[in-house]
Coordinates of C-alpha atoms and ligand atoms in Angstrom, one line a residue:
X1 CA 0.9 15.4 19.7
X2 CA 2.9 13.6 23.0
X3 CA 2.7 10.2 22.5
X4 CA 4.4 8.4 25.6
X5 CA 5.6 4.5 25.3
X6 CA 4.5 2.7 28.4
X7 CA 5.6 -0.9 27.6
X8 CA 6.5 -3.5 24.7
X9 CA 6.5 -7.0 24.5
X10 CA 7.8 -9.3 22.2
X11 CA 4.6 -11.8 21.0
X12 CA 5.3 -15.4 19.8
X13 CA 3.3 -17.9 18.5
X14 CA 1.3 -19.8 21.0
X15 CA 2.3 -23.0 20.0
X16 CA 5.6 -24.8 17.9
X17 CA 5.5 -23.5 14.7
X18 CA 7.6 -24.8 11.0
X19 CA 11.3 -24.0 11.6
X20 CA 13.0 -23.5 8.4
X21 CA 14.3 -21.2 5.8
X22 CA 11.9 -20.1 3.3
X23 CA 12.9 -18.5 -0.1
X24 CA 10.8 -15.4 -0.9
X25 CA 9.3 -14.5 -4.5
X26 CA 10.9 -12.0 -6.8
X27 CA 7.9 -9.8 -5.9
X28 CA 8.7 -10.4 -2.3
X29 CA 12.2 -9.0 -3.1
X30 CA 11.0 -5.7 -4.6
X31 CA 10.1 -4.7 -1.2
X32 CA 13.1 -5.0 0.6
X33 CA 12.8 -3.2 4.2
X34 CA 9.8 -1.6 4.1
X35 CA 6.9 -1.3 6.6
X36 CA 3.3 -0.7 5.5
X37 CA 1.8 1.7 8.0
X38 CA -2.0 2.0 9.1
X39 CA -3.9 3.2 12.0
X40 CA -7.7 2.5 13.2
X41 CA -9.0 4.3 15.7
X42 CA -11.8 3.2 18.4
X43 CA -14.0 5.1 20.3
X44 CA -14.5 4.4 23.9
X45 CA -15.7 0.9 25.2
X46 CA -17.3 0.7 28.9
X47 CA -16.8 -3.3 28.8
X48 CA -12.9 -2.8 28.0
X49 CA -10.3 -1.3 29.9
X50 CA -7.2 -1.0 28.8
X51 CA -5.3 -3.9 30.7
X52 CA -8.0 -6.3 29.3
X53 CA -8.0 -4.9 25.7
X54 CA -3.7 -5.4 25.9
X55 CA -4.1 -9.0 26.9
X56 CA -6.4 -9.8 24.7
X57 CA -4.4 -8.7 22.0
X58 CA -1.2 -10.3 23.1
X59 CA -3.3 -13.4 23.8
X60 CA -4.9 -13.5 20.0
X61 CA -2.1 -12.6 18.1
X62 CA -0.2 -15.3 19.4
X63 CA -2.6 -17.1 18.4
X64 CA -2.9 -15.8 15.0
X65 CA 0.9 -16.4 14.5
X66 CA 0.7 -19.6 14.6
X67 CA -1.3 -20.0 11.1
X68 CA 0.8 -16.7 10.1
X69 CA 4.3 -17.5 11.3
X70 CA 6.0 -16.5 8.4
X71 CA 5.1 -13.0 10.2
X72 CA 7.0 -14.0 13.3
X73 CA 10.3 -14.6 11.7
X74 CA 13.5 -12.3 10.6
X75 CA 14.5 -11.6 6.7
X76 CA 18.3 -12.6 5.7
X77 CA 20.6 -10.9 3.0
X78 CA 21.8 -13.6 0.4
X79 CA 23.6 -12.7 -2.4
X80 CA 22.6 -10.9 -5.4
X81 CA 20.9 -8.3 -2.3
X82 CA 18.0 -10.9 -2.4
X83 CA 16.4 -11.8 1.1
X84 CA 15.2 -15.0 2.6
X85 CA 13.1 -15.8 5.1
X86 CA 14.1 -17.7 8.3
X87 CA 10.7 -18.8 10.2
X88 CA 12.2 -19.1 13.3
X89 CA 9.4 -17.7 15.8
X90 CA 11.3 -14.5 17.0
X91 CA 8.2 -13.1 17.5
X92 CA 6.4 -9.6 16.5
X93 CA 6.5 -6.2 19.0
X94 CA 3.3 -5.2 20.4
X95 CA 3.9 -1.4 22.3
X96 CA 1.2 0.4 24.9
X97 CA 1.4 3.9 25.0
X98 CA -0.7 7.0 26.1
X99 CA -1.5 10.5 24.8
X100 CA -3.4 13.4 26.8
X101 CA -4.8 13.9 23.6
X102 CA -8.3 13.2 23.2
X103 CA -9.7 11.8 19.9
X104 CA -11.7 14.8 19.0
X105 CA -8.7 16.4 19.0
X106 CA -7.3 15.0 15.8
X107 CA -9.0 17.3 13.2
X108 CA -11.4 15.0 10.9
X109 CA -8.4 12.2 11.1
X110 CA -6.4 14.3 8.9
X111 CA -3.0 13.0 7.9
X112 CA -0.1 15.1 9.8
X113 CA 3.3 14.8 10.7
X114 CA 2.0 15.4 14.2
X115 CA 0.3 12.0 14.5
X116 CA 3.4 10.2 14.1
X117 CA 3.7 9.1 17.1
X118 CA 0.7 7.3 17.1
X119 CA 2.4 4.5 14.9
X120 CA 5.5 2.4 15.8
X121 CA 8.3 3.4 14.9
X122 CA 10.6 1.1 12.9
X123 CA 14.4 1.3 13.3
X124 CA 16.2 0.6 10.1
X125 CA 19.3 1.0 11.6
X126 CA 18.9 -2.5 13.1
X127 CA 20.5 -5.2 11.4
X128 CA 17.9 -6.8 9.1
X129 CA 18.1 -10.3 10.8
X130 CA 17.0 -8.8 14.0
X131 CA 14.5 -6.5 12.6
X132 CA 11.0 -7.7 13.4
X133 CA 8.0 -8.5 10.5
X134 CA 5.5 -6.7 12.0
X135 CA 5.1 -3.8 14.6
X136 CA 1.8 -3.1 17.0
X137 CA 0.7 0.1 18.9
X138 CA -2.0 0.6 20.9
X139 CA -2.3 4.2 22.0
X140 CA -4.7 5.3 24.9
X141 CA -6.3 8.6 24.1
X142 CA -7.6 10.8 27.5
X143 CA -11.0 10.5 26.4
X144 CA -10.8 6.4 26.6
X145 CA -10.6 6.1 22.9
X146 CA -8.0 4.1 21.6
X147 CA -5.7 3.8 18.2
X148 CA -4.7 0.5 17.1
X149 CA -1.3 0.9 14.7
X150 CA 0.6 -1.2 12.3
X151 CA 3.4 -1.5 10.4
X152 CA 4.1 -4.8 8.4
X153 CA 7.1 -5.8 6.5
X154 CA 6.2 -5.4 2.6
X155 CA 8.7 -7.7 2.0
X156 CA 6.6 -10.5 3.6
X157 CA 2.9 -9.5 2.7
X158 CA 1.0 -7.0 0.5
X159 CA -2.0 -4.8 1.2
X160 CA -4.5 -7.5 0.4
X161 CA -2.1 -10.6 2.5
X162 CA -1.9 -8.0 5.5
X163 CA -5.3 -7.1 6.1
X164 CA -6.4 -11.1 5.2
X165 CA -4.0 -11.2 8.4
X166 CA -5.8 -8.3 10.7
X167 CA -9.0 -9.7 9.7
X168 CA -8.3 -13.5 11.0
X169 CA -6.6 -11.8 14.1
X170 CA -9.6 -10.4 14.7
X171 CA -11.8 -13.3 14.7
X172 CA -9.6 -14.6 16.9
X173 CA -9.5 -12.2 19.3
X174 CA -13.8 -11.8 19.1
X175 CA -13.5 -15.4 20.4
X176 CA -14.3 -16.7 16.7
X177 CA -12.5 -19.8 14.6
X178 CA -9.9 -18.9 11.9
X179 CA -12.0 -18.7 8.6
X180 CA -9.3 -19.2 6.3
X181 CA -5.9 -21.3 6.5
X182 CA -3.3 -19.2 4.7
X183 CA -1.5 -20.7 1.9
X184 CA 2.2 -20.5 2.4
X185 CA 3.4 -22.2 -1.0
X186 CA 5.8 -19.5 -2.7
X187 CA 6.8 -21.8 -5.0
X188 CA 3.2 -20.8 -7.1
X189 CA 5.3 -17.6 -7.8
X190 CA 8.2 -20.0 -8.9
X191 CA 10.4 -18.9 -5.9
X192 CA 13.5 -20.3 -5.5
X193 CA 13.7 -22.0 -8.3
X194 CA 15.9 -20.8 -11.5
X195 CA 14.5 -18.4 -14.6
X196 CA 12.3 -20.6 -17.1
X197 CA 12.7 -18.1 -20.0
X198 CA 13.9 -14.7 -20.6
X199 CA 11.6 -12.0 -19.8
X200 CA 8.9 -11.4 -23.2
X201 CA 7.6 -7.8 -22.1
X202 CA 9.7 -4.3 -22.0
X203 CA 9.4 -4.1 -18.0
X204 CA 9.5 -0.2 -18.0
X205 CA 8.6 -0.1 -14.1
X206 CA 12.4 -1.2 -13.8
X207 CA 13.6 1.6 -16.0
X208 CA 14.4 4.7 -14.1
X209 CA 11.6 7.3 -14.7
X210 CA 11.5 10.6 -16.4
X211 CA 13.2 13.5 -15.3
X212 CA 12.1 16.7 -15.3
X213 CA 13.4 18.9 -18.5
X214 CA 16.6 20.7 -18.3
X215 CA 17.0 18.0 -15.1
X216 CA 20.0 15.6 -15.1
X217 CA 19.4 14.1 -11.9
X218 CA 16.5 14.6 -9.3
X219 CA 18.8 16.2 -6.3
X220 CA 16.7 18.9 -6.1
X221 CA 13.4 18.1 -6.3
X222 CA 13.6 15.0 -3.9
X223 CA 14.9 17.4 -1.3
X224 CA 11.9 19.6 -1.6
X225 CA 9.5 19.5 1.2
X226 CA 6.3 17.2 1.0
X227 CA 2.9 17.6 2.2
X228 CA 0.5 14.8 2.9
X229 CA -3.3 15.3 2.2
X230 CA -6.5 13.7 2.5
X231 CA -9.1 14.8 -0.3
X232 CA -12.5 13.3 -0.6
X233 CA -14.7 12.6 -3.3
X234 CA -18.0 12.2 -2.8
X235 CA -20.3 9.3 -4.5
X236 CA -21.8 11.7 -6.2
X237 CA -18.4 13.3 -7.2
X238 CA -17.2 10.0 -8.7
X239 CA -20.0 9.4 -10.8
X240 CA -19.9 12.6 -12.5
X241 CA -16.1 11.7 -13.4
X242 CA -17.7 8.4 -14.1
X243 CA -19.9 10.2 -16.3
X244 CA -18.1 12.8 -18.3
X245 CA -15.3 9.7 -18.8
X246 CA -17.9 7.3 -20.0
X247 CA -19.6 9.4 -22.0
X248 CA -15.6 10.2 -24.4
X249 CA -16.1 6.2 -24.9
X250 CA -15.6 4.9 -28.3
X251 CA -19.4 3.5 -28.5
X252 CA -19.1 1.7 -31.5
X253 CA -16.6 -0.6 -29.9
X254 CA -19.2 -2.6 -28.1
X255 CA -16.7 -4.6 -26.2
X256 CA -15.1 -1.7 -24.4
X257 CA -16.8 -2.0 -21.0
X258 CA -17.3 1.1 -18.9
X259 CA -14.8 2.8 -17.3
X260 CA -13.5 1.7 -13.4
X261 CA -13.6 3.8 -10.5
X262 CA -9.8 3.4 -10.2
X263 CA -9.0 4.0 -13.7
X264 CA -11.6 7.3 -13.8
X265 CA -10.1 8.6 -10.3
X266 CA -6.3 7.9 -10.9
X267 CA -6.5 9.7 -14.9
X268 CA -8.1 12.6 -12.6
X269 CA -5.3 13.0 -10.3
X270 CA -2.9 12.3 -12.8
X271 CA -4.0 15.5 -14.8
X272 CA -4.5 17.3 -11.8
X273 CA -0.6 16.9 -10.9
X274 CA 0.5 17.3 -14.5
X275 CA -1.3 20.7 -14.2
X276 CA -0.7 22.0 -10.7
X277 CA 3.6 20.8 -11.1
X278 CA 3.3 23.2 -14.2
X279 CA 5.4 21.4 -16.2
X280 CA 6.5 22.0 -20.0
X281 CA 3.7 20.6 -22.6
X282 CA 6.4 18.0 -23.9
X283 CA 7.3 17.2 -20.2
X284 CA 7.4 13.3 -20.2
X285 CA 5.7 12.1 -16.7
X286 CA 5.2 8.2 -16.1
X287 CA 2.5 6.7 -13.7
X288 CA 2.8 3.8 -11.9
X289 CA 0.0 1.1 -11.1
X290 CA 0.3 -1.1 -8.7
X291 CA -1.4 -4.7 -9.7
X292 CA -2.5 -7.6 -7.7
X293 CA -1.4 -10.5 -9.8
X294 CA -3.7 -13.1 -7.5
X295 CA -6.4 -14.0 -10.2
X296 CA -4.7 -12.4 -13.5
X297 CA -2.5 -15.7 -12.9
X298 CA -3.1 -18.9 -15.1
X299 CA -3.8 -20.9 -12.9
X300 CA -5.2 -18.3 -10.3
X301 CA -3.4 -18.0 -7.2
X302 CA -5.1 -19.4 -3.8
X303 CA -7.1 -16.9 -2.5
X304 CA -5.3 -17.4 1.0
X305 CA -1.7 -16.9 -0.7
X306 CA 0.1 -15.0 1.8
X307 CA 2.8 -12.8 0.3
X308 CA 2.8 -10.3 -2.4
X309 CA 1.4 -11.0 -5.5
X310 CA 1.1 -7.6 -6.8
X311 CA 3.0 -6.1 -9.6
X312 CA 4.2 -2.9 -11.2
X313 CA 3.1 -1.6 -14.5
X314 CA 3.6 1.6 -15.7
X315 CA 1.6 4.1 -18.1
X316 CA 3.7 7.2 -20.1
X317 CA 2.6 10.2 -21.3
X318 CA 3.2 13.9 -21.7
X319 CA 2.6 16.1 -19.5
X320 CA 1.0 18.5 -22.1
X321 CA -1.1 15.8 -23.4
X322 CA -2.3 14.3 -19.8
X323 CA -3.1 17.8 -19.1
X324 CA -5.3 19.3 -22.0
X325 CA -6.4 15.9 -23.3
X326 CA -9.9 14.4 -22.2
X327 CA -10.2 12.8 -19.3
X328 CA -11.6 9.6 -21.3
X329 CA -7.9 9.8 -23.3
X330 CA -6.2 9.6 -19.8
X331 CA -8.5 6.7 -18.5
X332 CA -7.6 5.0 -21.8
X333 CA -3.7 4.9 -21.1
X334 CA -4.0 3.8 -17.1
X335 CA -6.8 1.2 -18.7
X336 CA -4.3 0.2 -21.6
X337 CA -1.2 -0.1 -18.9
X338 CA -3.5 -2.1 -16.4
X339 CA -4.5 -5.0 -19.2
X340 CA -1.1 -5.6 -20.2
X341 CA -0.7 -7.5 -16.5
X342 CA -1.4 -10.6 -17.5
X343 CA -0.3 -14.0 -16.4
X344 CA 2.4 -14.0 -18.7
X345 CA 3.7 -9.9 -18.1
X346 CA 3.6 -11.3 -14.1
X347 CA 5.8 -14.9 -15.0
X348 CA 8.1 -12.1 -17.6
X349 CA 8.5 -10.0 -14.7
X350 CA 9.7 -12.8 -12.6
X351 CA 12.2 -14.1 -15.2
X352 CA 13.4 -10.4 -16.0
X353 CA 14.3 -10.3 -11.9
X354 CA 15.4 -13.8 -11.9
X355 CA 18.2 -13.1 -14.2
X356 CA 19.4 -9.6 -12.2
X357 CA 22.8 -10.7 -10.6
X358 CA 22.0 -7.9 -8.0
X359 CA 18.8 -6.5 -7.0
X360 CA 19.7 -3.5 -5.0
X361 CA 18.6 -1.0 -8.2
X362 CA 15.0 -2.4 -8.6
X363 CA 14.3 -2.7 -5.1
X364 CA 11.3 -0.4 -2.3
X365 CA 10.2 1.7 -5.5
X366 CA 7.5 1.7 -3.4
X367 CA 9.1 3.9 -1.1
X368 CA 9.4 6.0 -4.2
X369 CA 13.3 6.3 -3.5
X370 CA 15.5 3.8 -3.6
X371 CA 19.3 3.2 -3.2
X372 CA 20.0 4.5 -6.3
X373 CA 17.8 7.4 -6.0
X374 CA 14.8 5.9 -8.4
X375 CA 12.3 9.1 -7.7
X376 CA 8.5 8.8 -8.3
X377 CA 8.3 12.3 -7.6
X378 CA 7.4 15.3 -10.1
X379 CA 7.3 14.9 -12.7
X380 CA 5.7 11.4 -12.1
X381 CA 3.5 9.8 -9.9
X382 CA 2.5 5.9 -8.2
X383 CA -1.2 5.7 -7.7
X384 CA -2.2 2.6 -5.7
X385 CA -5.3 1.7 -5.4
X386 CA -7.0 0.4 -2.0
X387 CA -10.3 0.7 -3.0
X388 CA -11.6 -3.1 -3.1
X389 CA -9.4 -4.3 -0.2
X390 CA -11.0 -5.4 3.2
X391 CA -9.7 -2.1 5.4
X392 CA -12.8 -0.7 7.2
X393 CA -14.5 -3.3 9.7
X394 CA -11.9 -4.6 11.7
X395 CA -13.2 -5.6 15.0
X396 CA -11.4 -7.3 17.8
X397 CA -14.1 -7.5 20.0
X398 CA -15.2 -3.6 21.1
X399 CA -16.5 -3.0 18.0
X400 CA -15.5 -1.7 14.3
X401 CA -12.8 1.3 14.1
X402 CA -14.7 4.9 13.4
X403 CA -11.8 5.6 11.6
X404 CA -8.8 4.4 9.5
X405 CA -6.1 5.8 7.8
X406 CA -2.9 4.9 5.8
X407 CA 0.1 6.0 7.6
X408 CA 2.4 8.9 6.9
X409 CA 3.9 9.0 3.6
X410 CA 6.3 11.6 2.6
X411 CA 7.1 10.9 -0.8
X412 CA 6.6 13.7 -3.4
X413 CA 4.4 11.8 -6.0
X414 CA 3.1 8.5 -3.6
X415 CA -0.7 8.6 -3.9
X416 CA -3.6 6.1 -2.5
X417 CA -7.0 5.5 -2.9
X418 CA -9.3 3.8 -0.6
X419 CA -12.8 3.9 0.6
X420 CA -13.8 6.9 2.7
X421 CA -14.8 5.5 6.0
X422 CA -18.4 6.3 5.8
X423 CA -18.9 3.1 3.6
X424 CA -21.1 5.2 1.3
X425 CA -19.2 4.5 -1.8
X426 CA -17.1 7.9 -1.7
X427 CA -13.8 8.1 -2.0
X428 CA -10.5 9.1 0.0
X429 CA -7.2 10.5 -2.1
X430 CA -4.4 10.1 0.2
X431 CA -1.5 12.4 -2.1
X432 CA 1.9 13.7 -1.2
X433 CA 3.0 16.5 -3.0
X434 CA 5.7 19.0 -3.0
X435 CA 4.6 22.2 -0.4
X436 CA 4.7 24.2 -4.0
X437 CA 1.7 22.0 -5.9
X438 CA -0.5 21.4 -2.9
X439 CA -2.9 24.4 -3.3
X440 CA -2.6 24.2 -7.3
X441 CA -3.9 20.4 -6.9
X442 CA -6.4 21.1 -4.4
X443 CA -8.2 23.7 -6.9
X444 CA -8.1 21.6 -9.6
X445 CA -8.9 18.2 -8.0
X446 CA -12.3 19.8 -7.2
X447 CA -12.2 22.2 -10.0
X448 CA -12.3 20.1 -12.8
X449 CA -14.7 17.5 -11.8
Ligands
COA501 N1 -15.4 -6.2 -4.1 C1 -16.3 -5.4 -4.8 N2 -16.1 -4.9 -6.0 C2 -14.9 -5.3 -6.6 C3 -14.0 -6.1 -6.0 C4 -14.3 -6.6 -4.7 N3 -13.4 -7.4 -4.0 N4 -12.9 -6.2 -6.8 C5 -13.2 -5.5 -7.9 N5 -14.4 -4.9 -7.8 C6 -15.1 -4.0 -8.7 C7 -14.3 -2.7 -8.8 O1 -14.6 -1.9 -7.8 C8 -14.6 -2.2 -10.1 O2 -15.9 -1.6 -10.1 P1 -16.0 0.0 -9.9 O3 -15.7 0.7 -11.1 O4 -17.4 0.2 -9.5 O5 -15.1 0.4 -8.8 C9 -14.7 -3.5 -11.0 O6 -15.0 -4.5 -10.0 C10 -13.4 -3.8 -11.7 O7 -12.4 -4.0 -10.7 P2 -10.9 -4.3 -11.1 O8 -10.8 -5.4 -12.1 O9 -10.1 -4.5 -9.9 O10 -10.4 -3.0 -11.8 P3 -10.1 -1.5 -11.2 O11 -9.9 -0.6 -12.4 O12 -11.0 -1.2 -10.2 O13 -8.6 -1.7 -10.5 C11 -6.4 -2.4 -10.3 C12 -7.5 -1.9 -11.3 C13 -5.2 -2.8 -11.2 C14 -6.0 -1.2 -9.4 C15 -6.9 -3.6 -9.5 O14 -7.3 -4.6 -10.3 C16 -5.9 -4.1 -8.5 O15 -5.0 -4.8 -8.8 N6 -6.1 -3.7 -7.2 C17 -5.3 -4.2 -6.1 C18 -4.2 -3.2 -5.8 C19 -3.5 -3.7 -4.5 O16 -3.2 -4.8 -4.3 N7 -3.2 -2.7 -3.7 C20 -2.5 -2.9 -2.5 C21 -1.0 -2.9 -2.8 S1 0.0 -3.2 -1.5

């Protein structure tokens, strides 16, 4: 799809915000450079045309920056490859651009390479200090339907911080008052300040993951090519996973509570990519889980922190095992990895990175590859789970999206899960695989429900 820019414009806060430095968290520093991509799309809107709907954004998200300004400042390298945050009010980049496309054109919203234009693009090859937080889009479509794009520093926010953001700056731009005043206070996640302790947990998510048998590096797989898709699972669909996992439960134990929608789902894909990568039986494959830290905390976290407070954990098995097990066996291990993330595994985590001279090895795992080559690719996988966060409903005054999506990943092995837009309780799988696995998953992600 053509995608032309028509303008940009650099958007500050409306109003003097706090100059300063700001030191980040150590689970601010796991994300390094990263931008978190999504798109919502928008049918037509008589009332709006274009030239209105631009200056109502530009006019509202300066507005919004001014509770959120850590959003419209640059990152700094210190030493140790640590960042730091300098809230100076450089200001975020909001882009225009058109398409002859039309919105019916896009296929059911599926995820393809060929949409890419339809989000910002982010330079990396920009010095860090001039590299904005947060990137806007707005693309035309022919019919008069619109896209609205992000991409926001991961560095700075989370899933859950950024869409607290999006949903504020939307009030604002319907003309409504902020409903919540972020909480800016890093220091409830002890940053800048020294380790307390040493860490108490084996942090495995720092360790690099398995390879794959006979493998002594992963040159080859990670220059395989990827394939995005979108797979959905009905209501219906869910609860028979639901079921058949509920149903292995250990009933005697009383106290073990049924099993989640996240924990049912992610042991399904798991299995499912265990099977389809065809690995050996004694193939060791980890999964990571990503976990928002925000109430597992003692004390809780404000609900309006704004940063990331989420944290790796990571489950192991065998590929073999994963694969020809029960489902309820899988659920088990992704339920046993998620409950050890407690407030003390989040305050060991930050003491383990505390006392790392460098940080360069542990950082943008989320990206699934990082400077040293860490590879959550076959044979293992990241599931994260978007399922309870606040994506669909974002209005900024012509009405809710009809559709939103996670941008383009590309990494073999980077999975999400989030709500289907329909609202109806189904599910969407957003998975990256290698081209070679795709159809194996496929069949069994709907085979073996
Ligand atoms: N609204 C409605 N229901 C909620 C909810 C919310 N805000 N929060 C939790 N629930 C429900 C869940 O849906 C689940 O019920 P279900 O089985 O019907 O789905 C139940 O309460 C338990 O939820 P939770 O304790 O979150 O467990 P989980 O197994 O669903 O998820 C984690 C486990 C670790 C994935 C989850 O706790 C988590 O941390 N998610 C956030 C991940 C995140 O931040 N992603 C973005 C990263 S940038």
């Amino acid at each position: 799809m053509k995608v032309s820019l028509k303008s940009h414009w650099v958007v500050k806060p409306a109003e003097p915000t706090w100059n300063g430095t700001v030191s980040l968290s150590e689970f601010d520093q796991t994300f390094a450079v990263t931008h978190v991509p999504t798109i919502y799309y928008y049918k037509f809107c008589q009332d709006f045309v274009t030239r209105d709907i631009i200056k109502t954004l530009k006019t509202s998200l300066s507005k919004a920056l001014v509770h959120f300004y850590p959003l419209a400042g640059r990152l700094r390298w210190i030493s140790g490859s640590r960042l730091e945050l300098e809230c100076d009010a450089s200001g975020v980049v909001l882009t225009e651009a058109e398409t002859a496309a039309r919105l019916d054109d896009l296929s059911d919203f599926l995820l393809s390479p060929d949409h890419n234009g339809l989000f910002p693009r982010v330079d990396y090859t920009i010095p860090i200090d001039e590299l904005p937080l947060l990137f806007v889009q707005l693309t035309k479509f022919q019919c008069g339907g619109i896209a609205l794009s992000f991409a926001v520093s991961h560095a700075v926010v989370d899933g859950q911080s950024a869409l607290y953001f999006f949903s504020e700056w939307a009030r604002l731009s319907r003309g409504e008052p902020l409903m919540f005043a972020p909480c800016h206070d890093r220091k409830v996640l002890h940053a800048g300040e020294p380790a307390t302790a040493s860490p108490t947990f084996e942090h495995l998510q720092f360790n690099p993951p398995p390879l794959l048998i006979g493998k002594s590096n992963t040159e080859n797989e990670n220059k395989n090519e990827t394939k995005g898709s979108m797979l959905k699972l009905t209501k219906i669909q869910v609860e028979m996973l639901r079921e058949k996992v509920n149903q292995g439960r250990n009933l005697e134990d009383s106290k073990q509570r049924s099993y989640t929608r996240y924990e049912v789902v992610t042991a399904h894909i798991w299995r499912c990519t265990c099977k389809a990568r065809g690995h050996k039986f004694e193939q060791p494959t980890n999964l990571c889980i990503c976990v928002d830290i925000r109430k597992r905390m003692q004390p809780p976290l404000p609900k309006s922190y704004f940063g990331n407070a989420i944290v790796d954990v990571v489950a192991t098995g065998l590929s073999g095992d994963i694969a020809s097990s029960p489902l309820e066996y899988v659920a088990r291990r992704v339920r046993e990895a998620i409950q050890m993330v407690t407030s003390d595994y989040a305050n060991s985590t930050i003491n383990f990175m505390k006392k790392q001279e460098d940080l360069s090895k542990y950082q943008d795992i989320h990206a699934f590859k990082n400077k040293e080559g860490a590879f959550y690719g076959n044979p293992n996988l990241g599931v994260i789970s978007w399922i309870n966060l606040p994506l669909l409903g974002l209005d900024f005054g012509w009405g809710k999206e009809i559709h939103m999506n996670p941008g383009i990943h590309e990494f073999d092995g980077d999975c999400v899960i989030l709500p289907a837009n329909e609202g109806d309780g189904s599910l969407t799988v957003a998975i990256v695989l290698q081209d070679a696995h795709v159809d194996a998953f496929k069949q069994f992600f709907y085979e073996d429900i």
